[in-house]
Amino acid sequence: MARKKITMIGGGQIGGNLALLAAQKELGDIVIFDIPQAEGMVKGKALDLMQLRPHDGYDANITGTSDWNDVKGTDVFIITAGIPRKPGMDREDLLGINLGIMKDVATHIKEQAPNAFVIVISNPLDAMVYTFYKVSGFPKNQVIGMAGALDSGRFRTFIAMETGYSVQDVTCMVLGGHGDTMVPITRLATIGGVPVTDLISPERIKEIEDRTRVAGGEIVKLFGNGSAFYAPAQSAIEMAESFIRDKKRVIPCASLCEGEFGIDGYFIGVPSVIGSGGVEKILEFSLTDDEKAGLNKTLDAVKKTVGETGL
Ligand code: APR
């Protein structure tokens, strides 16, 4: 069977790590695409990664390019093209610049690989994934945004740090938009099946939820110049792997809702089944009144940013 082709659009901090992780997981051959000004940088990263292979023992081919013709036939795109946040910036502050970039990227991808599965990471995520969907005209199952996977991973991390138990055994989900209005569903969080609400005090849970909502910003502040990249990259690889290996994993992702959870026409973080058919299903479940209110609040925030795209 021929290897899959995975293309990273944007070969910066997240893009470089995406390429490394995809190679190490042997997901397929990898192309790192960036603008002509960054062509040397992505060609260099690709070559460096090629030379890492003898130590790691895999055969993926990794190339860097700024020529759109080289992405033809791609099976999975992961898009990080755009600028990241600096301290004091909201994800929404990136809209002006990243909107133009996303329109350009969507137009080219549609031309080169109309059947590909596309994972969007660029921020503001909820508006960027919507922009890609509108401009490309792709079917909804081919387009997804990476946010909830990361936000849930952060929530899991903080719960594991709090209790000292293995992060592997912490399960939970964070729904809604990729901003400060995201909704951690703590009621359903467990450690090895034991409800988190029985293990951590309500006060500490509240603090952990709050830290989760601004976890991206905490890293932006520490870096001083850029945003998180290791965990965002691995979160998107988890999604790409589920598609490539038809794992049908259930991951909170920004999927297009058409009636699910009472939301219509917006990409928002909901439990999504990812398999070889792309976004195969959204798993709906009943929410408490508080959770519903949280989701409505986050939907308003998403609507506002999406409205600013003018699409
Ligand atoms: N086409 C392809 N790549 C582009 C384009 C474009 N039109 N415009 C910019 N890029 C590239 C930049 O040249 C850069 O190499 O996107 C890359 C972005 O990399 P970084 O600046 O290192 O940013 P990164 O930390 O990877 O974050 C990328 O993901 O999480 C979001 O908020 C984050 O929007 C940001 C994106």
Coordinates of C-alpha atoms and ligand atoms in Angstrom, one line a residue:
M1 CA 0.0 0.0 0.0
A2 CA 1.4 3.4 -1.0
R3 CA 2.2 5.7 1.9
K4 CA -0.1 8.5 2.8
K5 CA 0.9 12.0 2.1
I6 CA 0.6 14.5 4.9
T7 CA 1.2 18.2 4.3
M8 CA 1.9 20.8 6.9
I9 CA 0.8 24.2 5.7
G10 CA 3.1 26.5 7.8
G11 CA 6.5 25.1 8.9
G12 CA 7.0 27.3 12.0
Q13 CA 7.0 26.1 15.6
I14 CA 4.0 23.9 15.4
G15 CA 4.6 22.9 11.8
G16 CA 8.1 21.6 12.5
N17 CA 6.9 19.6 15.5
L18 CA 4.0 18.2 13.5
A19 CA 6.5 16.9 10.9
L20 CA 8.7 15.3 13.5
L21 CA 5.7 13.6 15.3
A22 CA 4.1 12.4 12.0
A23 CA 7.4 11.0 10.9
Q24 CA 8.0 9.2 14.3
K25 CA 4.5 7.7 14.1
E26 CA 5.1 6.6 10.5
L27 CA 1.9 8.2 9.4
G28 CA 3.2 8.7 5.8
D29 CA 5.5 10.9 3.7
I30 CA 5.6 14.5 4.8
V31 CA 5.6 17.8 3.0
I32 CA 6.3 21.0 4.9
F33 CA 5.0 24.0 3.0
D34 CA 5.6 27.6 3.8
I35 CA 5.8 31.0 2.0
P36 CA 8.7 31.7 -0.4
Q37 CA 10.5 33.8 2.2
A38 CA 10.6 30.8 4.5
E39 CA 11.5 28.2 1.8
G40 CA 15.0 27.8 3.0
M41 CA 13.8 27.3 6.6
V42 CA 11.4 24.5 5.7
K43 CA 13.8 22.8 3.3
G44 CA 16.4 22.9 6.1
K45 CA 13.9 21.5 8.7
A46 CA 13.0 18.7 6.2
L47 CA 16.6 17.8 5.7
D48 CA 17.4 17.8 9.4
L49 CA 14.4 15.5 10.0
M50 CA 15.6 13.2 7.2
Q51 CA 18.9 12.9 9.0
L52 CA 17.2 12.1 12.3
R53 CA 15.7 8.9 10.7
P54 CA 18.8 6.7 10.9
H55 CA 18.6 7.1 14.7
D56 CA 14.9 6.5 14.9
G57 CA 14.5 3.8 12.2
Y58 CA 11.7 4.9 9.9
D59 CA 11.6 5.6 6.2
A60 CA 9.2 8.5 5.8
N61 CA 10.3 10.9 3.2
I62 CA 10.2 14.5 4.4
T63 CA 10.5 17.5 2.0
G64 CA 10.1 21.3 2.3
T65 CA 8.6 23.5 -0.3
S66 CA 6.9 26.8 -1.2
D67 CA 5.5 25.5 -4.4
W68 CA 1.8 24.7 -4.3
N69 CA 2.2 22.0 -7.0
D70 CA 4.1 19.9 -4.5
V71 CA 1.1 19.4 -2.3
K72 CA -0.9 17.7 -5.0
G73 CA -2.4 14.4 -3.9
T74 CA -2.1 15.1 -0.2
D75 CA -4.3 12.9 2.0
V76 CA -4.2 15.1 5.2
F77 CA -3.4 18.7 5.6
I78 CA -2.6 20.3 8.9
I79 CA -2.7 24.1 8.7
T80 CA -0.8 26.3 11.1
A81 CA -0.2 29.1 8.6
G82 CA -0.5 32.5 10.2
I83 CA 1.0 34.4 13.1
P84 CA 0.9 33.3 16.7
R85 CA 0.0 35.4 19.8
K86 CA 2.2 37.7 21.7
P87 CA 1.7 38.6 25.3
G88 CA -1.4 40.8 25.8
M89 CA -3.1 39.4 22.7
D90 CA -6.3 37.4 22.5
R91 CA -6.6 34.7 19.8
E92 CA -9.2 37.1 18.3
D93 CA -6.5 39.8 17.8
L94 CA -4.9 37.5 15.1
L95 CA -8.0 37.6 12.9
G96 CA -7.1 40.4 10.6
I97 CA -3.9 38.9 9.4
N98 CA -4.7 35.2 9.6
L99 CA -8.0 35.6 7.7
G100 CA -6.3 36.7 4.5
I101 CA -3.8 33.8 4.9
M102 CA -6.5 31.2 5.4
K103 CA -8.5 32.4 2.4
D104 CA -5.3 32.0 0.3
V105 CA -4.5 28.6 1.7
A106 CA -8.1 27.3 1.2
T107 CA -8.1 28.4 -2.4
H108 CA -4.9 26.5 -3.2
I109 CA -5.8 23.4 -1.3
K110 CA -9.1 23.2 -3.1
E111 CA -7.2 23.3 -6.4
Q112 CA -4.5 20.8 -5.5
A113 CA -6.2 18.2 -3.3
P114 CA -10.0 18.5 -3.2
N115 CA -10.5 15.2 -1.5
A116 CA -8.1 15.7 1.4
F117 CA -8.9 15.7 5.1
V118 CA -8.1 19.1 6.6
I119 CA -7.2 19.9 10.2
V120 CA -7.0 23.6 11.0
I121 CA -4.9 24.9 13.9
S122 CA -4.4 28.6 13.1
N123 CA -6.1 31.0 15.4
P124 CA -8.7 32.3 16.1
L125 CA -9.5 28.7 15.6
D126 CA -13.3 28.8 15.4
A127 CA -13.2 31.5 12.8
M128 CA -10.3 30.0 10.9
V129 CA -11.9 26.6 10.5
Y130 CA -15.1 28.3 9.4
T131 CA -13.2 30.4 6.8
F132 CA -11.5 27.3 5.4
Y133 CA -14.8 25.5 5.1
K134 CA -16.6 28.4 3.4
V135 CA -13.8 29.3 1.0
S136 CA -12.9 25.7 0.0
G137 CA -16.5 24.6 -0.3
F138 CA -15.3 21.2 1.1
P139 CA -17.9 18.8 2.5
K140 CA -18.2 19.2 6.3
N141 CA -16.8 15.8 7.1
Q142 CA -13.5 16.8 5.5
V143 CA -12.9 19.8 7.7
I144 CA -12.1 20.0 11.4
G145 CA -10.5 22.3 13.9
M146 CA -8.0 21.3 16.6
A147 CA -8.9 23.0 19.9
G148 CA -10.8 20.7 22.2
A149 CA -8.2 18.0 22.0
L150 CA -5.6 20.4 23.3
D151 CA -7.9 22.1 25.9
S152 CA -9.0 18.7 27.2
G153 CA -5.3 17.6 27.3
R154 CA -4.5 20.7 29.4
F155 CA -7.5 19.9 31.7
R156 CA -6.2 16.3 32.1
T157 CA -2.7 17.6 32.8
F158 CA -3.8 19.9 35.6
I159 CA -6.0 17.2 37.2
A160 CA -3.1 14.7 37.1
M161 CA -0.8 17.4 38.6
E162 CA -3.3 18.1 41.3
T163 CA -3.8 14.4 42.4
G164 CA -0.5 12.9 41.5
Y165 CA -2.2 10.1 39.6
S166 CA -1.3 9.1 36.1
V167 CA -2.4 11.5 33.4
Q168 CA -3.1 8.4 31.3
D169 CA -6.0 7.5 33.5
V170 CA -7.6 11.0 33.5
T171 CA -10.4 11.4 31.0
C172 CA -12.4 14.5 30.5
M173 CA -13.6 16.8 27.8
V174 CA -13.7 20.5 27.2
L175 CA -16.4 21.7 24.8
G176 CA -17.1 25.0 23.1
G177 CA -14.9 27.6 21.5
H178 CA -11.2 27.8 21.7
G179 CA -11.2 30.8 24.0
D180 CA -11.8 31.9 27.5
T181 CA -15.4 30.8 27.3
M182 CA -14.6 27.1 26.7
V183 CA -16.7 24.7 28.8
P184 CA -14.9 22.0 30.8
I185 CA -17.4 19.2 31.5
T186 CA -16.1 18.4 34.9
R187 CA -19.2 16.4 35.8
L188 CA -18.0 13.7 33.4
A189 CA -14.3 13.8 34.3
T190 CA -12.9 10.7 35.9
I191 CA -9.6 9.2 37.0
G192 CA -9.6 5.5 36.2
G193 CA -13.4 5.7 36.2
V194 CA -13.7 7.4 39.6
P195 CA -15.4 10.8 39.3
V196 CA -13.0 13.7 39.7
T197 CA -15.7 15.5 41.8
D198 CA -15.2 12.8 44.5
L199 CA -11.5 13.3 44.5
I200 CA -10.9 17.0 44.3
S201 CA -12.6 19.8 46.4
P202 CA -15.1 22.0 44.5
E203 CA -12.8 25.1 45.2
R204 CA -9.7 23.4 43.7
I205 CA -11.8 22.1 40.7
K206 CA -12.9 25.6 40.0
E207 CA -9.3 26.9 40.0
I208 CA -8.3 24.0 37.7
E209 CA -11.1 24.9 35.3
D210 CA -10.1 28.5 35.3
R211 CA -6.4 27.7 34.7
T212 CA -7.5 25.4 31.8
R213 CA -9.4 28.3 30.1
V214 CA -6.4 30.5 30.0
A215 CA -3.7 27.8 29.7
G216 CA -2.6 28.9 26.2
G217 CA -2.2 32.5 27.5
E218 CA -0.1 31.3 30.5
I219 CA 2.4 29.9 28.0
V220 CA 2.2 33.0 25.8
K221 CA 3.2 35.0 28.8
L222 CA 6.1 32.8 29.7
F223 CA 7.4 32.6 26.1
G224 CA 7.1 36.4 25.6
N225 CA 7.1 35.9 21.8
G226 CA 4.9 33.2 20.4
S227 CA 2.5 30.5 21.6
A228 CA 2.5 26.8 22.6
F229 CA 3.7 24.3 20.1
Y230 CA 4.5 20.8 21.5
A231 CA 1.1 20.0 22.9
P232 CA -0.8 21.6 20.0
A233 CA 1.2 19.6 17.5
Q234 CA 0.7 16.3 19.3
S235 CA -3.1 17.0 19.7
A236 CA -3.4 17.5 15.9
I237 CA -1.3 14.3 15.2
E238 CA -3.7 12.3 17.4
M239 CA -6.5 13.5 15.1
A240 CA -4.6 12.8 11.9
E241 CA -3.7 9.4 13.1
S242 CA -7.3 8.5 13.9
F243 CA -8.2 9.5 10.3
I244 CA -5.2 7.7 8.6
R245 CA -5.6 4.5 10.7
D246 CA -9.5 4.6 10.8
K247 CA -9.4 4.4 14.6
K248 CA -12.7 6.1 15.1
R249 CA -11.4 7.9 18.2
V250 CA -13.8 10.2 20.0
I251 CA -12.0 13.6 20.5
P252 CA -13.5 17.0 21.3
C253 CA -12.9 18.9 18.1
A254 CA -14.3 21.9 16.3
S255 CA -16.8 20.3 14.0
L256 CA -19.6 21.8 12.0
C257 CA -22.8 21.5 14.0
E258 CA -26.0 21.3 12.1
G259 CA -28.5 20.9 14.9
E260 CA -26.3 19.0 17.4
F261 CA -26.5 20.5 20.9
G262 CA -28.9 23.1 19.4
I263 CA -26.1 24.7 17.4
D264 CA -26.6 25.3 13.7
G265 CA -24.0 26.4 11.1
Y266 CA -21.0 26.9 13.4
F267 CA -17.8 25.0 14.0
I268 CA -17.5 24.4 17.8
G269 CA -15.8 22.0 20.1
V270 CA -18.0 18.8 20.4
P271 CA -17.2 15.1 20.8
S272 CA -16.3 14.0 17.3
V273 CA -15.7 10.6 15.8
I274 CA -12.7 10.7 13.4
G275 CA -12.2 7.8 11.1
S276 CA -11.3 7.2 7.4
G277 CA -14.5 9.1 6.5
G278 CA -13.2 12.2 8.3
V279 CA -15.6 13.6 10.8
E280 CA -17.9 10.6 10.8
K281 CA -20.2 11.6 13.7
I282 CA -20.8 14.1 16.5
L283 CA -21.7 12.4 19.7
E284 CA -24.5 14.3 21.3
F285 CA -25.4 13.9 25.0
S286 CA -27.7 15.7 27.4
L287 CA -26.2 18.6 29.2
T288 CA -27.1 20.2 32.6
D289 CA -28.6 23.6 32.6
D290 CA -25.3 25.1 33.7
E291 CA -23.5 23.4 30.9
K292 CA -26.1 24.5 28.4
A293 CA -25.7 28.1 29.6
G294 CA -21.9 27.7 29.2
L295 CA -22.2 26.4 25.7
N296 CA -24.6 29.3 24.7
K297 CA -22.1 31.8 26.1
T298 CA -19.2 30.2 24.1
L299 CA -21.5 30.1 21.0
D300 CA -22.0 33.8 21.3
A301 CA -18.3 34.4 21.4
V302 CA -17.8 32.1 18.3
K303 CA -20.6 33.9 16.4
K304 CA -19.0 37.2 17.1
T305 CA -15.6 36.2 15.7
V306 CA -17.1 34.3 12.8
G307 CA -19.2 37.4 12.0
E308 CA -16.0 39.4 11.7
T309 CA -14.8 37.2 8.9
G310 CA -17.6 38.7 6.7
L311 CA -18.2 35.2 5.2
Ligands
APR1 N1 1.1 30.0 3.6 C1 1.8 29.1 4.3 N2 2.5 29.4 5.5 C2 2.4 30.7 5.9 C3 1.6 31.6 5.3 C4 0.9 31.2 4.1 N3 0.2 32.1 3.4 N4 1.7 32.8 6.0 C5 2.4 32.5 7.0 N5 2.9 31.3 7.0 C6 3.8 30.6 7.9 C7 4.9 31.5 8.5 O1 5.9 31.8 7.5 C8 5.4 30.6 9.7 O2 6.5 29.8 9.3 O3 3.2 30.1 9.1 C9 4.2 29.7 10.0 C10 3.7 30.0 11.4 O4 4.6 29.5 12.3 P1 4.9 30.3 13.7 O5 5.0 31.7 13.4 O6 6.1 29.6 14.3 O7 3.6 30.0 14.5 P2 3.2 28.7 15.3 O8 3.6 28.8 16.7 O9 3.5 27.5 14.6 O10 1.6 28.9 15.3 C11 0.8 28.9 14.1 O11 -1.2 28.1 15.1 O12 -1.8 27.9 17.3 C12 -1.9 28.7 16.2 O13 -2.1 30.9 17.2 C13 -1.2 30.0 16.5 O14 -2.2 31.0 14.5 C14 -1.0 30.5 15.1 C15 -0.6 29.2 14.3

